[in-house]
Amino acid sequence: MSLIHQLNKDNIPQHVAVIMDGNGRWAKQKGQKRLYGHAMGVESVREVLKAATECGVKYLTLYAFSTENWNRPKDEVEGLMTLLVETITKEVAELDKNNVVVKTIGDIDHLPNNCGLELKKATAKTTNNTGITLILALNYSGRTELVSAFQSIAKKVKGNQLSIDEINDKLISDSLYTANIPDPELLIRTSGEFRISNFLLWQIAYSELYFTDKLWPDFKKEDFFKAIRDYQERERRFGMISEQIK
Ligand code: IPE
Ligand code: IPE
Ligand code: MG
């Protein structure tokens, strides 16, 4: 029986972020090229999007390409970009039909070929949908996101549109790529690595972290539900003591 039936419907995280890691190792284990792992990872994206929709998650953020990933071998980067354009182009009608809102975070204007254009088409086409919001982190760096937020704030201060006293948590949150999106309650990372790799540095201040050894192409619907169940078994204390939140 699916784990979805064991979930508490009143305690589903609104926003789940995922560091989809392990495609390369998965392919290697199968004696295949790394790009095969990335291609098979797309299937897990589909599954996880379905799982998130079914259990009522409102925002799903997927880390698909970091600014650091440019340092990979050229053929892998090119292969990933091709896979990205092909997948987006192919899936957009289905996403739209399923009422998904597609958004991106990261510098998509500096992606090669027509990646940026295809992504903008997808976001424009789905902008009025009312279902789950799928946020693709592409050419994304948490530190770059913070730097650009601080620059935009500094500009406003310099132009006398803002005083230094008005700089607070909310203003910084509102100056990020994720403005108007609630912080993720849950962050999942696959492949047994215990690090953040420059993902959503500000936004995960109080997120619950879930790590699994499963490699991304093996991460399916039930694995997602398992992560949600694990989340639901935790006590989020936000600095208080247990008795205060009971
Ligand atoms: C994650 O899988 C996908 C991207 C970073 C694009 P990896 O490609 O990092 O797989 P491993 O970590 O080498 O196994
Ligand atoms: C993080 O995975 C980035 C994405 C999942 C897109 P990496 O595989 O690039 O991270 P590191 O290099 O192991 O930290
Ligand atoms: Mg990796």
PDB file of C-alpha atoms and ligand atoms in Angstrom:
ATOM      1  CA  MET A   1       0.000   0.000   0.000  1.00  0.00           C
ATOM      2  CA  SER A   2       1.246   3.471  -0.811  1.00  0.00           C
ATOM      3  CA  LEU A   3       2.752   5.498   2.008  1.00  0.00           C
ATOM      4  CA  ILE A   4       0.573   8.411   0.915  1.00  0.00           C
ATOM      5  CA  HIS A   5      -2.220   6.938   3.056  1.00  0.00           C
ATOM      6  CA  GLN A   6      -0.051   7.198   6.157  1.00  0.00           C
ATOM      7  CA  LEU A   7       0.561  10.903   5.735  1.00  0.00           C
ATOM      8  CA  ASN A   8      -1.113  13.470   7.942  1.00  0.00           C
ATOM      9  CA  LYS A   9      -2.989  15.690   5.493  1.00  0.00           C
ATOM     10  CA  ASP A  10      -2.849  18.602   7.939  1.00  0.00           C
ATOM     11  CA  ASN A  11       0.921  18.610   8.112  1.00  0.00           C
ATOM     12  CA  ILE A  12       2.093  18.510   4.509  1.00  0.00           C
ATOM     13  CA  PRO A  13       5.008  20.883   3.880  1.00  0.00           C
ATOM     14  CA  GLN A  14       3.958  23.718   1.599  1.00  0.00           C
ATOM     15  CA  HIS A  15       7.351  23.865  -0.064  1.00  0.00           C
ATOM     16  CA  VAL A  16       9.789  21.016  -0.649  1.00  0.00           C
ATOM     17  CA  ALA A  17      13.208  21.626  -2.202  1.00  0.00           C
ATOM     18  CA  VAL A  18      15.301  18.833  -3.675  1.00  0.00           C
ATOM     19  CA  ILE A  19      18.995  18.526  -4.482  1.00  0.00           C
ATOM     20  CA  MET A  20      18.761  15.870  -7.184  1.00  0.00           C
ATOM     21  CA  ASP A  21      22.136  14.201  -6.889  1.00  0.00           C
ATOM     22  CA  GLY A  22      23.706  10.937  -7.997  1.00  0.00           C
ATOM     23  CA  ASN A  23      22.913  10.644 -11.719  1.00  0.00           C
ATOM     24  CA  GLY A  24      26.563  10.149 -12.648  1.00  0.00           C
ATOM     25  CA  ARG A  25      27.208   7.425 -10.091  1.00  0.00           C
ATOM     26  CA  TRP A  26      23.962   5.687 -11.014  1.00  0.00           C
ATOM     27  CA  ALA A  27      25.046   5.540 -14.656  1.00  0.00           C
ATOM     28  CA  LYS A  28      28.526   4.375 -13.735  1.00  0.00           C
ATOM     29  CA  GLN A  29      27.105   1.522 -11.665  1.00  0.00           C
ATOM     30  CA  LYS A  30      25.256   0.424 -14.772  1.00  0.00           C
ATOM     31  CA  GLY A  31      28.346   0.718 -16.978  1.00  0.00           C
ATOM     32  CA  GLN A  32      26.761   3.649 -18.824  1.00  0.00           C
ATOM     33  CA  LYS A  33      27.821   7.200 -19.633  1.00  0.00           C
ATOM     34  CA  ARG A  34      26.957   9.975 -17.156  1.00  0.00           C
ATOM     35  CA  LEU A  35      24.471  11.508 -19.601  1.00  0.00           C
ATOM     36  CA  TYR A  36      22.403   8.348 -19.512  1.00  0.00           C
ATOM     37  CA  GLY A  37      22.051   8.933 -15.760  1.00  0.00           C
ATOM     38  CA  HIS A  38      20.849  12.477 -16.363  1.00  0.00           C
ATOM     39  CA  ALA A  39      18.318  11.279 -18.940  1.00  0.00           C
ATOM     40  CA  MET A  40      16.980   8.677 -16.512  1.00  0.00           C
ATOM     41  CA  GLY A  41      16.872  11.342 -13.800  1.00  0.00           C
ATOM     42  CA  VAL A  42      14.154  13.100 -15.810  1.00  0.00           C
ATOM     43  CA  GLU A  43      11.850  10.171 -15.061  1.00  0.00           C
ATOM     44  CA  SER A  44      12.368  10.765 -11.324  1.00  0.00           C
ATOM     45  CA  VAL A  45      11.493  14.437 -11.825  1.00  0.00           C
ATOM     46  CA  ARG A  46       8.189  13.350 -13.339  1.00  0.00           C
ATOM     47  CA  GLU A  47       7.501  10.948 -10.480  1.00  0.00           C
ATOM     48  CA  VAL A  48       8.386  13.423  -7.764  1.00  0.00           C
ATOM     49  CA  LEU A  49       6.258  16.138  -9.342  1.00  0.00           C
ATOM     50  CA  LYS A  50       3.323  13.704  -9.374  1.00  0.00           C
ATOM     51  CA  ALA A  51       3.958  12.620  -5.805  1.00  0.00           C
ATOM     52  CA  ALA A  52       4.205  16.218  -4.603  1.00  0.00           C
ATOM     53  CA  THR A  53       0.968  17.120  -6.409  1.00  0.00           C
ATOM     54  CA  GLU A  54      -0.854  14.100  -5.001  1.00  0.00           C
ATOM     55  CA  CYS A  55       0.021  14.805  -1.402  1.00  0.00           C
ATOM     56  CA  GLY A  56      -0.731  18.522  -1.614  1.00  0.00           C
ATOM     57  CA  VAL A  57       2.684  20.179  -1.693  1.00  0.00           C
ATOM     58  CA  LYS A  58       2.262  23.675  -3.152  1.00  0.00           C
ATOM     59  CA  TYR A  59       5.840  24.464  -4.236  1.00  0.00           C
ATOM     60  CA  LEU A  60       8.471  22.024  -5.450  1.00  0.00           C
ATOM     61  CA  THR A  61      11.951  23.420  -6.098  1.00  0.00           C
ATOM     62  CA  LEU A  62      14.394  21.223  -7.980  1.00  0.00           C
ATOM     63  CA  TYR A  63      18.113  21.946  -8.175  1.00  0.00           C
ATOM     64  CA  ALA A  64      18.906  21.069 -11.774  1.00  0.00           C
ATOM     65  CA  PHE A  65      22.121  22.964 -12.569  1.00  0.00           C
ATOM     66  CA  SER A  66      24.402  24.982 -10.310  1.00  0.00           C
ATOM     67  CA  THR A  67      26.789  27.721 -11.377  1.00  0.00           C
ATOM     68  CA  GLU A  68      29.542  25.361 -10.215  1.00  0.00           C
ATOM     69  CA  ASN A  69      28.347  22.714 -12.680  1.00  0.00           C
ATOM     70  CA  TRP A  70      29.855  24.765 -15.541  1.00  0.00           C
ATOM     71  CA  ASN A  71      33.180  23.346 -14.402  1.00  0.00           C
ATOM     72  CA  ARG A  72      32.217  19.860 -15.569  1.00  0.00           C
ATOM     73  CA  PRO A  73      33.581  18.398 -18.809  1.00  0.00           C
ATOM     74  CA  LYS A  74      32.286  20.285 -21.832  1.00  0.00           C
ATOM     75  CA  ASP A  75      30.423  17.339 -23.328  1.00  0.00           C
ATOM     76  CA  GLU A  76      28.525  16.737 -20.084  1.00  0.00           C
ATOM     77  CA  VAL A  77      27.505  20.392 -19.812  1.00  0.00           C
ATOM     78  CA  GLU A  78      26.381  20.432 -23.458  1.00  0.00           C
ATOM     79  CA  GLY A  79      24.516  17.163 -23.022  1.00  0.00           C
ATOM     80  CA  LEU A  80      22.750  18.473 -19.926  1.00  0.00           C
ATOM     81  CA  MET A  81      21.687  21.667 -21.710  1.00  0.00           C
ATOM     82  CA  THR A  82      20.350  19.703 -24.670  1.00  0.00           C
ATOM     83  CA  LEU A  83      18.440  17.428 -22.320  1.00  0.00           C
ATOM     84  CA  LEU A  84      17.048  20.454 -20.553  1.00  0.00           C
ATOM     85  CA  VAL A  85      15.734  22.167 -23.698  1.00  0.00           C
ATOM     86  CA  GLU A  86      14.342  18.917 -25.067  1.00  0.00           C
ATOM     87  CA  THR A  87      12.618  18.047 -21.816  1.00  0.00           C
ATOM     88  CA  ILE A  88      11.093  21.470 -21.297  1.00  0.00           C
ATOM     89  CA  THR A  89       9.917  21.692 -24.910  1.00  0.00           C
ATOM     90  CA  LYS A  90       8.444  18.224 -24.768  1.00  0.00           C
ATOM     91  CA  GLU A  91       6.802  18.478 -21.348  1.00  0.00           C
ATOM     92  CA  VAL A  92       5.376  21.986 -21.324  1.00  0.00           C
ATOM     93  CA  ALA A  93       1.983  21.035 -22.821  1.00  0.00           C
ATOM     94  CA  GLU A  94       1.559  18.225 -20.297  1.00  0.00           C
ATOM     95  CA  LEU A  95       2.633  20.470 -17.405  1.00  0.00           C
ATOM     96  CA  ASP A  96       0.145  23.074 -18.546  1.00  0.00           C
ATOM     97  CA  LYS A  97      -2.598  20.482 -18.853  1.00  0.00           C
ATOM     98  CA  ASN A  98      -1.853  19.394 -15.293  1.00  0.00           C
ATOM     99  CA  ASN A  99      -2.287  22.976 -14.095  1.00  0.00           C
ATOM    100  CA  VAL A 100       1.403  23.256 -13.047  1.00  0.00           C
ATOM    101  CA  VAL A 101       2.939  26.729 -12.736  1.00  0.00           C
ATOM    102  CA  VAL A 102       6.539  26.640 -13.985  1.00  0.00           C
ATOM    103  CA  LYS A 103       9.033  29.094 -12.524  1.00  0.00           C
ATOM    104  CA  THR A 104      12.791  29.324 -12.610  1.00  0.00           C
ATOM    105  CA  ILE A 105      15.391  30.648 -10.206  1.00  0.00           C
ATOM    106  CA  GLY A 106      18.960  31.360 -11.254  1.00  0.00           C
ATOM    107  CA  ASP A 107      20.541  33.141 -14.166  1.00  0.00           C
ATOM    108  CA  ILE A 108      18.654  31.674 -17.111  1.00  0.00           C
ATOM    109  CA  ASP A 109      19.688  34.510 -19.438  1.00  0.00           C
ATOM    110  CA  HIS A 110      23.161  33.030 -19.590  1.00  0.00           C
ATOM    111  CA  LEU A 111      22.241  29.506 -20.576  1.00  0.00           C
ATOM    112  CA  PRO A 112      23.382  28.401 -24.041  1.00  0.00           C
ATOM    113  CA  ASN A 113      21.275  27.864 -27.185  1.00  0.00           C
ATOM    114  CA  ASN A 114      17.589  28.516 -26.779  1.00  0.00           C
ATOM    115  CA  CYS A 115      17.392  27.224 -23.187  1.00  0.00           C
ATOM    116  CA  GLY A 116      16.485  30.600 -21.699  1.00  0.00           C
ATOM    117  CA  LEU A 117      13.904  31.218 -24.390  1.00  0.00           C
ATOM    118  CA  GLU A 118      12.229  27.831 -23.976  1.00  0.00           C
ATOM    119  CA  LEU A 119      12.116  28.321 -20.222  1.00  0.00           C
ATOM    120  CA  LYS A 120      10.566  31.752 -20.585  1.00  0.00           C
ATOM    121  CA  LYS A 121       7.956  30.329 -22.946  1.00  0.00           C
ATOM    122  CA  ALA A 122       7.150  27.635 -20.398  1.00  0.00           C
ATOM    123  CA  THR A 123       6.836  30.122 -17.534  1.00  0.00           C
ATOM    124  CA  ALA A 124       4.682  32.464 -19.612  1.00  0.00           C
ATOM    125  CA  LYS A 125       2.404  29.668 -20.793  1.00  0.00           C
ATOM    126  CA  THR A 126       1.777  28.339 -17.290  1.00  0.00           C
ATOM    127  CA  THR A 127       1.724  31.570 -15.323  1.00  0.00           C
ATOM    128  CA  ASN A 128      -2.057  31.625 -14.834  1.00  0.00           C
ATOM    129  CA  ASN A 129      -2.327  28.016 -13.725  1.00  0.00           C
ATOM    130  CA  THR A 130      -3.461  27.350 -10.177  1.00  0.00           C
ATOM    131  CA  GLY A 131      -1.890  23.995  -9.285  1.00  0.00           C
ATOM    132  CA  ILE A 132       1.514  23.148  -7.866  1.00  0.00           C
ATOM    133  CA  THR A 133       4.393  25.543  -8.600  1.00  0.00           C
ATOM    134  CA  LEU A 134       7.443  23.784 -10.031  1.00  0.00           C
ATOM    135  CA  ILE A 135      10.539  25.909  -9.504  1.00  0.00           C
ATOM    136  CA  LEU A 136      13.570  24.886 -11.525  1.00  0.00           C
ATOM    137  CA  ALA A 137      16.888  26.088 -10.132  1.00  0.00           C
ATOM    138  CA  LEU A 138      19.076  26.531 -13.185  1.00  0.00           C
ATOM    139  CA  ASN A 139      22.458  28.175 -13.367  1.00  0.00           C
ATOM    140  CA  TYR A 140      21.691  28.801  -9.736  1.00  0.00           C
ATOM    141  CA  SER A 141      24.002  29.876  -6.901  1.00  0.00           C
ATOM    142  CA  GLY A 142      22.734  30.729  -3.436  1.00  0.00           C
ATOM    143  CA  ARG A 143      25.567  33.174  -2.863  1.00  0.00           C
ATOM    144  CA  THR A 144      25.026  34.926  -6.200  1.00  0.00           C
ATOM    145  CA  GLU A 145      21.345  35.235  -5.335  1.00  0.00           C
ATOM    146  CA  LEU A 146      22.270  36.926  -2.046  1.00  0.00           C
ATOM    147  CA  VAL A 147      24.830  39.194  -3.710  1.00  0.00           C
ATOM    148  CA  SER A 148      22.269  40.401  -6.226  1.00  0.00           C
ATOM    149  CA  ALA A 149      19.710  40.953  -3.454  1.00  0.00           C
ATOM    150  CA  PHE A 150      22.221  43.045  -1.487  1.00  0.00           C
ATOM    151  CA  GLN A 151      23.126  45.016  -4.608  1.00  0.00           C
ATOM    152  CA  SER A 152      19.500  45.853  -5.326  1.00  0.00           C
ATOM    153  CA  ILE A 153      19.014  46.924  -1.701  1.00  0.00           C
ATOM    154  CA  ALA A 154      22.214  49.034  -1.758  1.00  0.00           C
ATOM    155  CA  LYS A 155      21.024  50.770  -4.936  1.00  0.00           C
ATOM    156  CA  LYS A 156      17.761  51.725  -3.252  1.00  0.00           C
ATOM    157  CA  VAL A 157      19.600  53.058  -0.217  1.00  0.00           C
ATOM    158  CA  LYS A 158      21.925  55.059  -2.436  1.00  0.00           C
ATOM    159  CA  GLY A 159      18.960  56.463  -4.375  1.00  0.00           C
ATOM    160  CA  ASN A 160      17.277  57.442  -1.077  1.00  0.00           C
ATOM    161  CA  GLN A 161      14.328  55.148  -1.760  1.00  0.00           C
ATOM    162  CA  LEU A 162      15.160  53.150   1.337  1.00  0.00           C
ATOM    163  CA  SER A 163      16.763  53.836   4.698  1.00  0.00           C
ATOM    164  CA  ILE A 164      19.253  51.470   6.335  1.00  0.00           C
ATOM    165  CA  ASP A 165      16.796  50.841   9.209  1.00  0.00           C
ATOM    166  CA  GLU A 166      14.312  49.401   6.732  1.00  0.00           C
ATOM    167  CA  ILE A 167      16.670  46.533   5.876  1.00  0.00           C
ATOM    168  CA  ASN A 168      15.286  43.498   7.650  1.00  0.00           C
ATOM    169  CA  ASP A 169      14.690  39.755   7.128  1.00  0.00           C
ATOM    170  CA  LYS A 170      11.557  40.358   5.107  1.00  0.00           C
ATOM    171  CA  LEU A 171      13.186  42.853   2.764  1.00  0.00           C
ATOM    172  CA  ILE A 172      16.037  40.436   2.091  1.00  0.00           C
ATOM    173  CA  SER A 173      13.591  37.563   1.470  1.00  0.00           C
ATOM    174  CA  ASP A 174      11.614  39.808  -0.868  1.00  0.00           C
ATOM    175  CA  SER A 175      14.776  40.704  -2.790  1.00  0.00           C
ATOM    176  CA  LEU A 176      15.672  37.096  -3.597  1.00  0.00           C
ATOM    177  CA  TYR A 177      14.696  35.113  -6.708  1.00  0.00           C
ATOM    178  CA  THR A 178      12.197  33.371  -4.430  1.00  0.00           C
ATOM    179  CA  ALA A 179      10.297  36.542  -3.461  1.00  0.00           C
ATOM    180  CA  ASN A 180       6.681  35.635  -2.579  1.00  0.00           C
ATOM    181  CA  ILE A 181       7.498  31.942  -2.266  1.00  0.00           C
ATOM    182  CA  PRO A 182       7.463  30.572   1.285  1.00  0.00           C
ATOM    183  CA  ASP A 183      10.709  29.078   2.589  1.00  0.00           C
ATOM    184  CA  PRO A 184      10.972  25.306   2.160  1.00  0.00           C
ATOM    185  CA  GLU A 185       9.947  23.391   5.271  1.00  0.00           C
ATOM    186  CA  LEU A 186      11.768  20.359   3.895  1.00  0.00           C
ATOM    187  CA  LEU A 187      14.987  19.957   1.907  1.00  0.00           C
ATOM    188  CA  ILE A 188      15.776  16.560   0.426  1.00  0.00           C
ATOM    189  CA  ARG A 189      19.194  15.514  -0.896  1.00  0.00           C
ATOM    190  CA  THR A 190      19.742  12.195  -2.605  1.00  0.00           C
ATOM    191  CA  SER A 191      22.935  10.181  -3.148  1.00  0.00           C
ATOM    192  CA  GLY A 192      24.313  10.087   0.382  1.00  0.00           C
ATOM    193  CA  GLU A 193      26.083  13.444   0.299  1.00  0.00           C
ATOM    194  CA  PHE A 194      25.642  15.625   3.355  1.00  0.00           C
ATOM    195  CA  ARG A 195      26.063  19.090   1.978  1.00  0.00           C
ATOM    196  CA  ILE A 196      24.082  22.024   0.639  1.00  0.00           C
ATOM    197  CA  SER A 197      26.229  22.804  -2.423  1.00  0.00           C
ATOM    198  CA  ASN A 198      25.286  26.485  -2.525  1.00  0.00           C
ATOM    199  CA  PHE A 199      21.521  25.872  -2.678  1.00  0.00           C
ATOM    200  CA  LEU A 200      18.929  28.276  -1.158  1.00  0.00           C
ATOM    201  CA  LEU A 201      21.295  29.452   1.571  1.00  0.00           C
ATOM    202  CA  TRP A 202      18.975  32.069   3.048  1.00  0.00           C
ATOM    203  CA  GLN A 203      15.732  30.182   2.553  1.00  0.00           C
ATOM    204  CA  ILE A 204      16.730  26.967   4.371  1.00  0.00           C
ATOM    205  CA  ALA A 205      17.493  28.700   7.680  1.00  0.00           C
ATOM    206  CA  TYR A 206      14.860  26.548   9.428  1.00  0.00           C
ATOM    207  CA  SER A 207      14.225  23.780   6.917  1.00  0.00           C
ATOM    208  CA  GLU A 208      14.195  20.174   7.992  1.00  0.00           C
ATOM    209  CA  LEU A 209      16.952  18.315   6.161  1.00  0.00           C
ATOM    210  CA  TYR A 210      16.409  14.840   4.771  1.00  0.00           C
ATOM    211  CA  PHE A 211      19.271  12.842   3.342  1.00  0.00           C
ATOM    212  CA  THR A 212      18.932   9.529   1.560  1.00  0.00           C
ATOM    213  CA  ASP A 213      21.483   7.181   0.000  1.00  0.00           C
ATOM    214  CA  LYS A 214      19.218   6.586  -2.995  1.00  0.00           C
ATOM    215  CA  LEU A 215      20.701   7.938  -6.200  1.00  0.00           C
ATOM    216  CA  TRP A 216      18.410  10.370  -7.985  1.00  0.00           C
ATOM    217  CA  PRO A 217      17.312   8.072 -10.856  1.00  0.00           C
ATOM    218  CA  ASP A 218      16.203   5.531  -8.201  1.00  0.00           C
ATOM    219  CA  PHE A 219      14.243   8.115  -6.208  1.00  0.00           C
ATOM    220  CA  LYS A 220      10.543   7.568  -6.948  1.00  0.00           C
ATOM    221  CA  LYS A 221       7.106   8.498  -5.648  1.00  0.00           C
ATOM    222  CA  GLU A 222       7.226   6.289  -2.562  1.00  0.00           C
ATOM    223  CA  ASP A 223      10.654   7.677  -1.660  1.00  0.00           C
ATOM    224  CA  PHE A 224       9.143  11.142  -1.734  1.00  0.00           C
ATOM    225  CA  PHE A 225       6.264  10.073   0.518  1.00  0.00           C
ATOM    226  CA  LYS A 226       8.808   8.465   2.853  1.00  0.00           C
ATOM    227  CA  ALA A 227      10.631  11.781   3.136  1.00  0.00           C
ATOM    228  CA  ILE A 228       7.341  13.551   3.953  1.00  0.00           C
ATOM    229  CA  ARG A 229       6.519  10.930   6.574  1.00  0.00           C
ATOM    230  CA  ASP A 230       9.956  11.405   8.111  1.00  0.00           C
ATOM    231  CA  TYR A 231       9.319  15.162   8.158  1.00  0.00           C
ATOM    232  CA  GLN A 232       6.002  14.607   9.905  1.00  0.00           C
ATOM    233  CA  GLU A 233       7.676  12.591  12.639  1.00  0.00           C
ATOM    234  CA  ARG A 234       9.909  15.487  13.573  1.00  0.00           C
ATOM    235  CA  GLU A 235       9.255  18.176  16.104  1.00  0.00           C
ATOM    236  CA  ARG A 236       9.938  21.644  14.734  1.00  0.00           C
ATOM    237  CA  ARG A 237      10.806  23.664  17.797  1.00  0.00           C
ATOM    238  CA  PHE A 238      12.071  26.939  16.284  1.00  0.00           C
ATOM    239  CA  GLY A 239      14.217  27.562  19.352  1.00  0.00           C
ATOM    240  CA  MET A 240      11.491  26.788  21.873  1.00  0.00           C
ATOM    241  CA  ILE A 241      11.130  23.771  24.126  1.00  0.00           C
ATOM    242  CA  SER A 242       8.958  20.782  23.460  1.00  0.00           C
ATOM    243  CA  GLU A 243       6.236  21.697  26.007  1.00  0.00           C
ATOM    244  CA  GLN A 244       5.669  25.077  24.389  1.00  0.00           C
ATOM    245  CA  ILE A 245       4.598  23.682  21.069  1.00  0.00           C
ATOM    246  CA  LYS A 246       2.394  20.823  22.240  1.00  0.00           C
TER     247      LYS A 246
HETATM  248  C1  IPE B   1      23.118  15.432 -10.204  1.00  0.00           C
HETATM  249  O1  IPE B   1      23.829  14.264 -10.474  1.00  0.00           O
HETATM  250  C2  IPE B   1      22.740  16.182 -11.457  1.00  0.00           C
HETATM  251  C3  IPE B   1      23.469  17.423 -11.682  1.00  0.00           C
HETATM  252  C4  IPE B   1      24.346  17.973 -10.882  1.00  0.00           C
HETATM  253  C5  IPE B   1      23.171  18.119 -12.925  1.00  0.00           C
HETATM  254  P1  IPE B   1      25.392  14.292 -10.629  1.00  0.00           P
HETATM  255  O2  IPE B   1      25.716  14.477 -12.062  1.00  0.00           O
HETATM  256  O3  IPE B   1      26.019  15.249  -9.714  1.00  0.00           O
HETATM  257  O4  IPE B   1      25.765  12.804 -10.192  1.00  0.00           O
HETATM  258  P2  IPE B   1      26.997  12.354  -9.329  1.00  0.00           P
HETATM  259  O5  IPE B   1      26.966  13.137  -8.054  1.00  0.00           O
HETATM  260  O6  IPE B   1      28.234  12.627 -10.138  1.00  0.00           O
HETATM  261  O7  IPE B   1      26.764  10.898  -9.109  1.00  0.00           O
HETATM  262  C1  IPE B   2      24.451  19.846  -6.632  1.00  0.00           C
HETATM  263  O1  IPE B   2      24.999  18.623  -7.039  1.00  0.00           O
HETATM  264  C2  IPE B   2      23.872  20.551  -7.814  1.00  0.00           C
HETATM  265  C3  IPE B   2      22.719  19.936  -8.432  1.00  0.00           C
HETATM  266  C4  IPE B   2      22.066  18.895  -7.982  1.00  0.00           C
HETATM  267  C5  IPE B   2      22.251  20.577  -9.622  1.00  0.00           C
HETATM  268  P1  IPE B   2      26.533  18.503  -7.361  1.00  0.00           P
HETATM  269  O2  IPE B   2      26.794  17.074  -7.673  1.00  0.00           O
HETATM  270  O3  IPE B   2      26.944  19.485  -8.389  1.00  0.00           O
HETATM  271  O4  IPE B   2      27.190  18.923  -5.979  1.00  0.00           O
HETATM  272  P2  IPE B   2      28.633  18.632  -5.392  1.00  0.00           P
HETATM  273  O5  IPE B   2      29.610  18.977  -6.442  1.00  0.00           O
HETATM  274  O6  IPE B   2      28.677  17.178  -5.072  1.00  0.00           O
HETATM  275  O7  IPE B   2      28.705  19.478  -4.178  1.00  0.00           O
HETATM  276 MG    MG B   3      26.690  15.136  -7.811  1.00  0.00          MG
END
